[in-house]
PDB file of C-alpha atoms in Angstrom:
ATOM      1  CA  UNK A  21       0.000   0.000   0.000  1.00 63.00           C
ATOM      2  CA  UNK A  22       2.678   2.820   0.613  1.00 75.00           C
ATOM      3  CA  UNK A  23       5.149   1.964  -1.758  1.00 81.00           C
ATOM      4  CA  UNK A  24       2.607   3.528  -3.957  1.00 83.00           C
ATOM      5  CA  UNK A  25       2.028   6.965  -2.235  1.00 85.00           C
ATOM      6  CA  UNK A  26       5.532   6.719  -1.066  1.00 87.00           C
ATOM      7  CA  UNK A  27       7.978   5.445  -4.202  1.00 87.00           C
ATOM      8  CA  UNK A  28      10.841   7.047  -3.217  1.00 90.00           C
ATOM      9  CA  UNK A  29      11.049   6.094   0.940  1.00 91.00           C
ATOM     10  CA  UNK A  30      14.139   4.494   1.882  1.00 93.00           C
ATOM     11  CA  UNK A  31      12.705   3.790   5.489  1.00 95.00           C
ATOM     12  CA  UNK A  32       9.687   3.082   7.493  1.00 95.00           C
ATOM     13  CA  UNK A  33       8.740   4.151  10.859  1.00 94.00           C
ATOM     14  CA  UNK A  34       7.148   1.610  13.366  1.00 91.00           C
ATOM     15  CA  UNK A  35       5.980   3.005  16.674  1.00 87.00           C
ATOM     16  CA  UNK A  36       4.394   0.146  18.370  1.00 86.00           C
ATOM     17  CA  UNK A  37       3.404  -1.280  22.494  1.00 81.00           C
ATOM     18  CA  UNK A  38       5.882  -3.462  24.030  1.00 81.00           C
ATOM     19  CA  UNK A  39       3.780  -7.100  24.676  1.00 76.00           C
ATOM     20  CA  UNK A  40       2.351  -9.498  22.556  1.00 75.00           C
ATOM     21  CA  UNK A  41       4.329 -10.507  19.686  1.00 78.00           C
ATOM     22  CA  UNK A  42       5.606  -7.428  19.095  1.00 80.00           C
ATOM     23  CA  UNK A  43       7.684  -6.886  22.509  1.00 80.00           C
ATOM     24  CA  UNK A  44      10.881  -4.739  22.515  1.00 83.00           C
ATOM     25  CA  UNK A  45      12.640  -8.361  23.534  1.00 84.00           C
ATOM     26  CA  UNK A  46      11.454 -10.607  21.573  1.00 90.00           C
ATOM     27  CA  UNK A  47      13.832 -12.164  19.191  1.00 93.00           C
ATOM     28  CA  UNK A  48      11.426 -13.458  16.359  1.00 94.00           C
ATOM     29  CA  UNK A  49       9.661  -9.726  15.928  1.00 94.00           C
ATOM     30  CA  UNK A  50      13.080  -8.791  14.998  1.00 95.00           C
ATOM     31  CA  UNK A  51      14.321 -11.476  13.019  1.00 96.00           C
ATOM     32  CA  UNK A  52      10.959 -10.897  10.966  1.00 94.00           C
ATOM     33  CA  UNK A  53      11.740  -7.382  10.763  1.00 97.00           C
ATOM     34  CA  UNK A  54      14.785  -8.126   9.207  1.00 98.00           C
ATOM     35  CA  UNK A  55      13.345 -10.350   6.718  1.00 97.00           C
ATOM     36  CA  UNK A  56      11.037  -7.861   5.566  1.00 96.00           C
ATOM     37  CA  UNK A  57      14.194  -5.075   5.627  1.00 98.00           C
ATOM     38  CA  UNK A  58      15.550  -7.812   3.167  1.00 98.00           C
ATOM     39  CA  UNK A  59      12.581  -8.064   1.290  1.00 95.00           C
ATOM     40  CA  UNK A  60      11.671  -3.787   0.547  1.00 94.00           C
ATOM     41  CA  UNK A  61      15.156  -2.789   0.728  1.00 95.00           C
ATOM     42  CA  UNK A  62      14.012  -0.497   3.483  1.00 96.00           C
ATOM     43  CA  UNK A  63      15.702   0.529   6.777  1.00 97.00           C
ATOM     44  CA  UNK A  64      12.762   0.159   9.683  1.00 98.00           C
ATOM     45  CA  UNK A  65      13.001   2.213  12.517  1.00 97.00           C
ATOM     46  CA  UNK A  66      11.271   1.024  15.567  1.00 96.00           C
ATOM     47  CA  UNK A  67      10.133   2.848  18.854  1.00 93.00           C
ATOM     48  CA  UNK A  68       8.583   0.921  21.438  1.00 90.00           C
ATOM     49  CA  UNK A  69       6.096   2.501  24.126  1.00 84.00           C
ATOM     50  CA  UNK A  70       7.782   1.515  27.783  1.00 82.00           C
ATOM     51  CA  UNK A  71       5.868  -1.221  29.231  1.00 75.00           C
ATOM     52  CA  UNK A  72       2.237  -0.401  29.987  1.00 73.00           C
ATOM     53  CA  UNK A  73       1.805   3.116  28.497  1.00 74.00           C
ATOM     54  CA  UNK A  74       0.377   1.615  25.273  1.00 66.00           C
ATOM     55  CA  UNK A  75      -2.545   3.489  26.563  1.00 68.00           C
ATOM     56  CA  UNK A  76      -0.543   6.829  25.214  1.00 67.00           C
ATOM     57  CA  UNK A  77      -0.428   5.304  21.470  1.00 68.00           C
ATOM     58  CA  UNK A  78      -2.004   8.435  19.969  1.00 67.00           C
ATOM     59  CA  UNK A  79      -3.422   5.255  17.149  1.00 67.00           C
ATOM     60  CA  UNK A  80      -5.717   3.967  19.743  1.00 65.00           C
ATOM     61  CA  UNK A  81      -7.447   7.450  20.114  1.00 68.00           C
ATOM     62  CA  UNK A  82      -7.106   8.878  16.627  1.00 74.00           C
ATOM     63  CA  UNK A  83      -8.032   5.834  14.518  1.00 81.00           C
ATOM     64  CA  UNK A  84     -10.024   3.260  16.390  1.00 82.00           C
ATOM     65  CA  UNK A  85     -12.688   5.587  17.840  1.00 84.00           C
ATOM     66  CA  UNK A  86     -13.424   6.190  14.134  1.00 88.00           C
ATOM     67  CA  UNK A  87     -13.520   2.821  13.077  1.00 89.00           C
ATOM     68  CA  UNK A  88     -15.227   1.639  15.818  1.00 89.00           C
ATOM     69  CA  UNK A  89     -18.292   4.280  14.874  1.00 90.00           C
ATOM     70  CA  UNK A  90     -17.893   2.894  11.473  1.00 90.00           C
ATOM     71  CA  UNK A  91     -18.657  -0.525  12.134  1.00 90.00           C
ATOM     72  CA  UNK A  92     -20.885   0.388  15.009  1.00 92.00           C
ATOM     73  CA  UNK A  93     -24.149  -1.652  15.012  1.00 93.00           C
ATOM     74  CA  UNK A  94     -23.094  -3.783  11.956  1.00 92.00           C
ATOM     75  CA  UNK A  95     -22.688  -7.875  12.861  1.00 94.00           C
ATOM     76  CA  UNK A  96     -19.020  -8.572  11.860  1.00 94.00           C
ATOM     77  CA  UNK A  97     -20.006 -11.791  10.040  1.00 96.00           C
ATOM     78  CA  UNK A  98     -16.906 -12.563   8.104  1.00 95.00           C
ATOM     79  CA  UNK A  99     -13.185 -10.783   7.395  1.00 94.00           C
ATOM     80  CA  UNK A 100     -14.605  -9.423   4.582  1.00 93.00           C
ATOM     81  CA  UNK A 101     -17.418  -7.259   6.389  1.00 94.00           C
ATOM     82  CA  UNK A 102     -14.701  -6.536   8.528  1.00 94.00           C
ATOM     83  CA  UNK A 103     -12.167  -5.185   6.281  1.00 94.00           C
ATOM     84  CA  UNK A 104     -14.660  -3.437   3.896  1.00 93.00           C
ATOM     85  CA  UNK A 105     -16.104  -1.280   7.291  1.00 93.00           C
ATOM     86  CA  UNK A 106     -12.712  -0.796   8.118  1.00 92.00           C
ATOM     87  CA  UNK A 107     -11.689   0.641   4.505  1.00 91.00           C
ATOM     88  CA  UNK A 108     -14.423   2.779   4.813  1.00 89.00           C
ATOM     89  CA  UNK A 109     -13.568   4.596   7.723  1.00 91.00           C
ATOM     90  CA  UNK A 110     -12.938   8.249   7.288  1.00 89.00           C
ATOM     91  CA  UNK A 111     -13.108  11.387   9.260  1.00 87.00           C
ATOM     92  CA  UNK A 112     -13.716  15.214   8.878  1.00 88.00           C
ATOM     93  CA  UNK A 113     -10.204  15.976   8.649  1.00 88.00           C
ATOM     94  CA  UNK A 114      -9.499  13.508   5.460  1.00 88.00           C
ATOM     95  CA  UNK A 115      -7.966  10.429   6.944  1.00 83.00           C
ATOM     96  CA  UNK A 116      -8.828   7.276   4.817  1.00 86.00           C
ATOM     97  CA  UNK A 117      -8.295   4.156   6.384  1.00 87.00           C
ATOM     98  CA  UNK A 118      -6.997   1.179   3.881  1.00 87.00           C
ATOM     99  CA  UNK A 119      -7.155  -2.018   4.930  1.00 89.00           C
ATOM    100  CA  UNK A 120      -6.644  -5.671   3.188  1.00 91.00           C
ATOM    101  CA  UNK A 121      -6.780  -9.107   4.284  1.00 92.00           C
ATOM    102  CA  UNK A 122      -3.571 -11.010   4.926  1.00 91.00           C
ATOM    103  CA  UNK A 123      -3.283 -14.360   3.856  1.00 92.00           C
ATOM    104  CA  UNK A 124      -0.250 -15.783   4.135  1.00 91.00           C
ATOM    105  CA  UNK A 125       0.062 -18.904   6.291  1.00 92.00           C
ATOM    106  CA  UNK A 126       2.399 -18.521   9.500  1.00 86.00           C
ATOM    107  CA  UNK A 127       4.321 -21.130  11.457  1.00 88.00           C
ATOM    108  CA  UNK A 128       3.453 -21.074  14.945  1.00 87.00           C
ATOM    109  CA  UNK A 129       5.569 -20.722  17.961  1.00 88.00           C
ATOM    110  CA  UNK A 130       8.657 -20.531  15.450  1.00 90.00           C
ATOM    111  CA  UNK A 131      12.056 -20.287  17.488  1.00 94.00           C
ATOM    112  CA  UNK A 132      15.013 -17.869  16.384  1.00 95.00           C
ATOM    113  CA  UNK A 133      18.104 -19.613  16.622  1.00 96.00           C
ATOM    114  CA  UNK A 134      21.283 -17.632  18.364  1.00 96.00           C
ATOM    115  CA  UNK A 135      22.685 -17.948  14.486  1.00 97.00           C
ATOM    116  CA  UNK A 136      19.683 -16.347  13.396  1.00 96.00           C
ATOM    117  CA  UNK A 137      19.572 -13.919  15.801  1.00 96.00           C
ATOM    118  CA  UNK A 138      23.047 -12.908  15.020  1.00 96.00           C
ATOM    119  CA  UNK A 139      22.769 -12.175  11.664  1.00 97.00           C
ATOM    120  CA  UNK A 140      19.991  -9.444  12.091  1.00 97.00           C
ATOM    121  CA  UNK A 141      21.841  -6.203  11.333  1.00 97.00           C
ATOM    122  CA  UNK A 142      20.190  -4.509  14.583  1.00 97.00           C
ATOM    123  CA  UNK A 143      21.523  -0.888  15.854  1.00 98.00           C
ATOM    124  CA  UNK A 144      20.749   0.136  18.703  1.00 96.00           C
ATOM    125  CA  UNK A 145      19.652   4.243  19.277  1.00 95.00           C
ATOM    126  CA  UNK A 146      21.925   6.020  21.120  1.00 95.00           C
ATOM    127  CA  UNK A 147      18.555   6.849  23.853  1.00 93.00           C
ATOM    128  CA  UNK A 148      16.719   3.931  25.270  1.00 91.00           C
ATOM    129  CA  UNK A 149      18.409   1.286  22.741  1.00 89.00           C
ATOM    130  CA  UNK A 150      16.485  -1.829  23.771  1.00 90.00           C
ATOM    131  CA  UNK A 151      13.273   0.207  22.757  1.00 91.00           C
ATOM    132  CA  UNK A 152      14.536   2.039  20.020  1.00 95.00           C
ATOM    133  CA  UNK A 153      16.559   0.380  17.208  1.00 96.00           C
ATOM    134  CA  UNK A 154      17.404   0.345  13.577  1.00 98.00           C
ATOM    135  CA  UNK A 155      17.415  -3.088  11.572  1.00 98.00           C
ATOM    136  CA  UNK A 156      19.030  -2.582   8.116  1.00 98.00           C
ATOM    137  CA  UNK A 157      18.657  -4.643   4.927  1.00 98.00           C
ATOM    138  CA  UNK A 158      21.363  -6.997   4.462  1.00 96.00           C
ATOM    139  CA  UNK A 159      21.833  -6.705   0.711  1.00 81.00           C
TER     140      UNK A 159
END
């Protein structure tokens, strides 16, 4: 979806909580970072929110208020409803919401090895390093 509105990006931003399967610790949300690095060519840039302020991600009050009214009232039947409400979603100010189903078929509970691990070309910021970091493409 943004490679289209954004052709010319050589990075990506991802400000996300710190639990679930995204934590600032865990070893296969990086190692699939750097697989999709690989993939785009893109640097990603990650911030984590410390540990139980997700509350403060300015997402969960800016966007899923709005979706919520969208799909308020409506029985969430199947993905598709779902996704189609969500792609709908707009507000006042102009913000479209896209949305799309994905697919792909994931191995569960999936273990990083130390080799692995070591190969992800991870850096550290210079502030807060375990929750901020850089993982670069490797080609």
């Amino acid at each position: 979806m943004g490679s289209r509105t954004f052709p010319e990006a050589d990075r990506i931003y991802i400000n996300c909580d710190n639990g679930g399967s995204n934590g600032s610790r865990l070893h296969l949300w990086k190692y699939e970072l750097q697989q999709l690095a690989d993939y785009t060519g893109l640097e990603i840039h990650v911030s984590h929110f410390p540990p139980g302020t997700s509350k403060w991600n300015k997402i969960e009050h800016r966007l899923f208020c709005y979706i919520t009214k969208t799909w308020q009232g409506q029985p969430l039947v199947d993905i598709e409803t779902v996704v189609n409400l969500i792609s709908g979603t707009t507000t006042a100010k102009g913000l479209k919401v896209k949305c799309q189903v994905d697919t792909n078929k994931y191995e569960l509970k999936r273990k990083v090895t130390d080799e692995e691990f070591t190969k992800i070309q991870l850096f550290p910021c210079e502030i807060l390093g375990n929750w901020n970091y850089v993982i670069k493409p490797r080609r």
